[in-house]
């Protein structure tokens, strides 16, 4: 009976996972098509699926990195610092991301 | 101008799924280690609470940059070849460098 419960839980997890992936795919497609339209280009369907799968894998890796960075900094939740560390390999994006960090978080850090 | 981006709630749910899985694996490993050691030692339980709203927004932006960067690089290749549509061959050529950059 226990194995049946475990199997049922796994099936539910898998269906939730599939639903999230489908929603993610829709977001990726809208972003990709809008970006391609800026250059007056079209994107073929297989490319959209490929990019959405890659972005989903990147999101999952980002989640793991955020957890590791915040635990290394003895924090119980991930902050913008951890996101910027995860994107450390992107030099120019790092600068853009820092610009997008809201002022309220920067001020809180200065006070403490 | 409407900017297309990822929904922070969706990204939070995806992150949450990953964190739950890693927590479950960590618990399983700790339980098996406790059985082996036959000691009821309390392991340090550091529960991870997720990401704050600003970190989620920034993560959405990072993911958006990933997608737009892929499209921009592939469309540059397609433009050079004079093709009006981004195809698999264009993506193939930019994929190695894109994955190294991210």
mmCIF file of C-alpha atoms in Angstrom, chain A residues 9-97:
data_model
loop_
_atom_site.group_PDB
_atom_site.id
_atom_site.type_symbol
_atom_site.label_atom_id
_atom_site.label_comp_id
_atom_site.label_asym_id
_atom_site.label_seq_id
_atom_site.Cartn_x
_atom_site.Cartn_y
_atom_site.Cartn_z
ATOM 1 C CA UNK A 9 2.600 11.142 -5.143
ATOM 2 C CA UNK A 10 5.176 10.825 -7.870
ATOM 3 C CA UNK A 11 2.478 10.936 -10.548
ATOM 4 C CA UNK A 12 0.969 14.067 -9.013
ATOM 5 C CA UNK A 13 4.414 15.680 -8.824
ATOM 6 C CA UNK A 14 4.997 14.836 -12.451
ATOM 7 C CA UNK A 15 1.652 16.344 -13.546
ATOM 8 C CA UNK A 16 2.379 19.537 -11.559
ATOM 9 C CA UNK A 17 5.825 19.636 -13.136
ATOM 10 C CA UNK A 18 4.317 19.225 -16.599
ATOM 11 C CA UNK A 19 1.814 22.029 -15.987
ATOM 12 C CA UNK A 20 4.568 24.398 -14.824
ATOM 13 C CA UNK A 21 6.688 23.496 -17.847
ATOM 14 C CA UNK A 22 3.755 24.233 -20.196
ATOM 15 C CA UNK A 23 3.127 27.625 -18.585
ATOM 16 C CA UNK A 24 6.838 28.396 -18.752
ATOM 17 C CA UNK A 25 6.870 27.409 -22.409
ATOM 18 C CA UNK A 26 4.043 29.850 -23.185
ATOM 19 C CA UNK A 27 5.923 32.710 -21.475
ATOM 20 C CA UNK A 28 9.128 31.841 -23.326
ATOM 21 C CA UNK A 29 7.317 31.745 -26.660
ATOM 22 C CA UNK A 30 5.776 35.201 -26.149
ATOM 23 C CA UNK A 31 9.146 36.692 -25.121
ATOM 24 C CA UNK A 32 10.997 35.022 -28.004
ATOM 25 C CA UNK A 33 8.448 36.040 -30.653
ATOM 26 C CA UNK A 34 8.358 39.645 -29.408
ATOM 27 C CA UNK A 35 12.164 39.812 -29.510
ATOM 28 C CA UNK A 36 12.334 38.320 -33.003
ATOM 29 C CA UNK A 37 9.697 40.791 -34.231
ATOM 30 C CA UNK A 38 11.919 43.699 -33.120
ATOM 31 C CA UNK A 39 14.380 42.565 -35.794
ATOM 32 C CA UNK A 40 11.596 41.828 -38.278
ATOM 33 C CA UNK A 41 12.235 38.082 -38.125
ATOM 34 C CA UNK A 42 10.149 34.977 -37.515
ATOM 35 C CA UNK A 43 11.069 32.027 -35.316
ATOM 36 C CA UNK A 44 10.326 28.448 -36.327
ATOM 37 C CA UNK A 45 8.356 26.231 -33.923
ATOM 38 C CA UNK A 46 11.144 23.711 -33.102
ATOM 39 C CA UNK A 47 13.411 26.612 -32.122
ATOM 40 C CA UNK A 48 10.791 27.959 -29.726
ATOM 41 C CA UNK A 49 10.462 24.527 -28.068
ATOM 42 C CA UNK A 50 14.235 24.178 -27.857
ATOM 43 C CA UNK A 51 14.739 27.613 -26.309
ATOM 44 C CA UNK A 52 11.947 27.061 -23.788
ATOM 45 C CA UNK A 53 13.468 23.701 -22.716
ATOM 46 C CA UNK A 54 16.876 25.337 -22.324
ATOM 47 C CA UNK A 55 15.390 28.241 -20.344
ATOM 48 C CA UNK A 56 13.529 25.797 -18.087
ATOM 49 C CA UNK A 57 16.753 23.878 -17.366
ATOM 50 C CA UNK A 58 18.516 27.179 -16.708
ATOM 51 C CA UNK A 59 15.764 28.160 -14.264
ATOM 52 C CA UNK A 60 16.150 24.858 -12.393
ATOM 53 C CA UNK A 61 19.925 25.302 -12.197
ATOM 54 C CA UNK A 62 19.419 28.900 -11.043
ATOM 55 C CA UNK A 63 17.165 27.677 -8.220
ATOM 56 C CA UNK A 64 19.879 25.269 -6.999
ATOM 57 C CA UNK A 65 22.545 27.984 -7.216
ATOM 58 C CA UNK A 66 20.376 30.464 -5.275
ATOM 59 C CA UNK A 67 19.878 27.941 -2.473
ATOM 60 C CA UNK A 68 23.605 27.183 -2.295
ATOM 61 C CA UNK A 69 24.667 30.838 -2.327
ATOM 62 C CA UNK A 70 22.165 31.888 0.318
ATOM 63 C CA UNK A 71 23.061 28.930 2.580
ATOM 64 C CA UNK A 72 26.753 29.788 2.152
ATOM 65 C CA UNK A 73 25.892 33.312 3.304
ATOM 66 C CA UNK A 74 23.964 31.752 6.259
ATOM 67 C CA UNK A 75 20.703 33.223 4.995
ATOM 68 C CA UNK A 76 17.411 31.335 5.052
ATOM 69 C CA UNK A 77 16.097 32.950 1.894
ATOM 70 C CA UNK A 78 17.695 34.021 -1.349
ATOM 71 C CA UNK A 79 18.306 37.740 -1.873
ATOM 72 C CA UNK A 80 19.212 39.873 -4.887
ATOM 73 C CA UNK A 81 22.883 39.428 -3.933
ATOM 74 C CA UNK A 82 22.545 35.695 -4.584
ATOM 75 C CA UNK A 83 20.910 36.280 -7.990
ATOM 76 C CA UNK A 84 23.731 38.627 -8.976
ATOM 77 C CA UNK A 85 26.311 36.061 -7.816
ATOM 78 C CA UNK A 86 24.585 33.394 -9.910
ATOM 79 C CA UNK A 87 24.857 35.681 -12.910
ATOM 80 C CA UNK A 88 28.496 36.517 -12.121
ATOM 81 C CA UNK A 89 29.676 35.080 -15.413
ATOM 82 C CA UNK A 90 27.693 37.703 -17.320
ATOM 83 C CA UNK A 91 29.823 40.805 -16.868
ATOM 84 C CA UNK A 92 27.623 43.276 -18.710
ATOM 85 C CA UNK A 93 24.374 41.703 -17.500
ATOM 86 C CA UNK A 94 25.744 41.874 -13.951
ATOM 87 C CA UNK A 95 25.956 45.648 -14.318
ATOM 88 C CA UNK A 96 22.397 45.824 -15.745
ATOM 89 C CA UNK A 97 21.050 43.571 -12.988
#
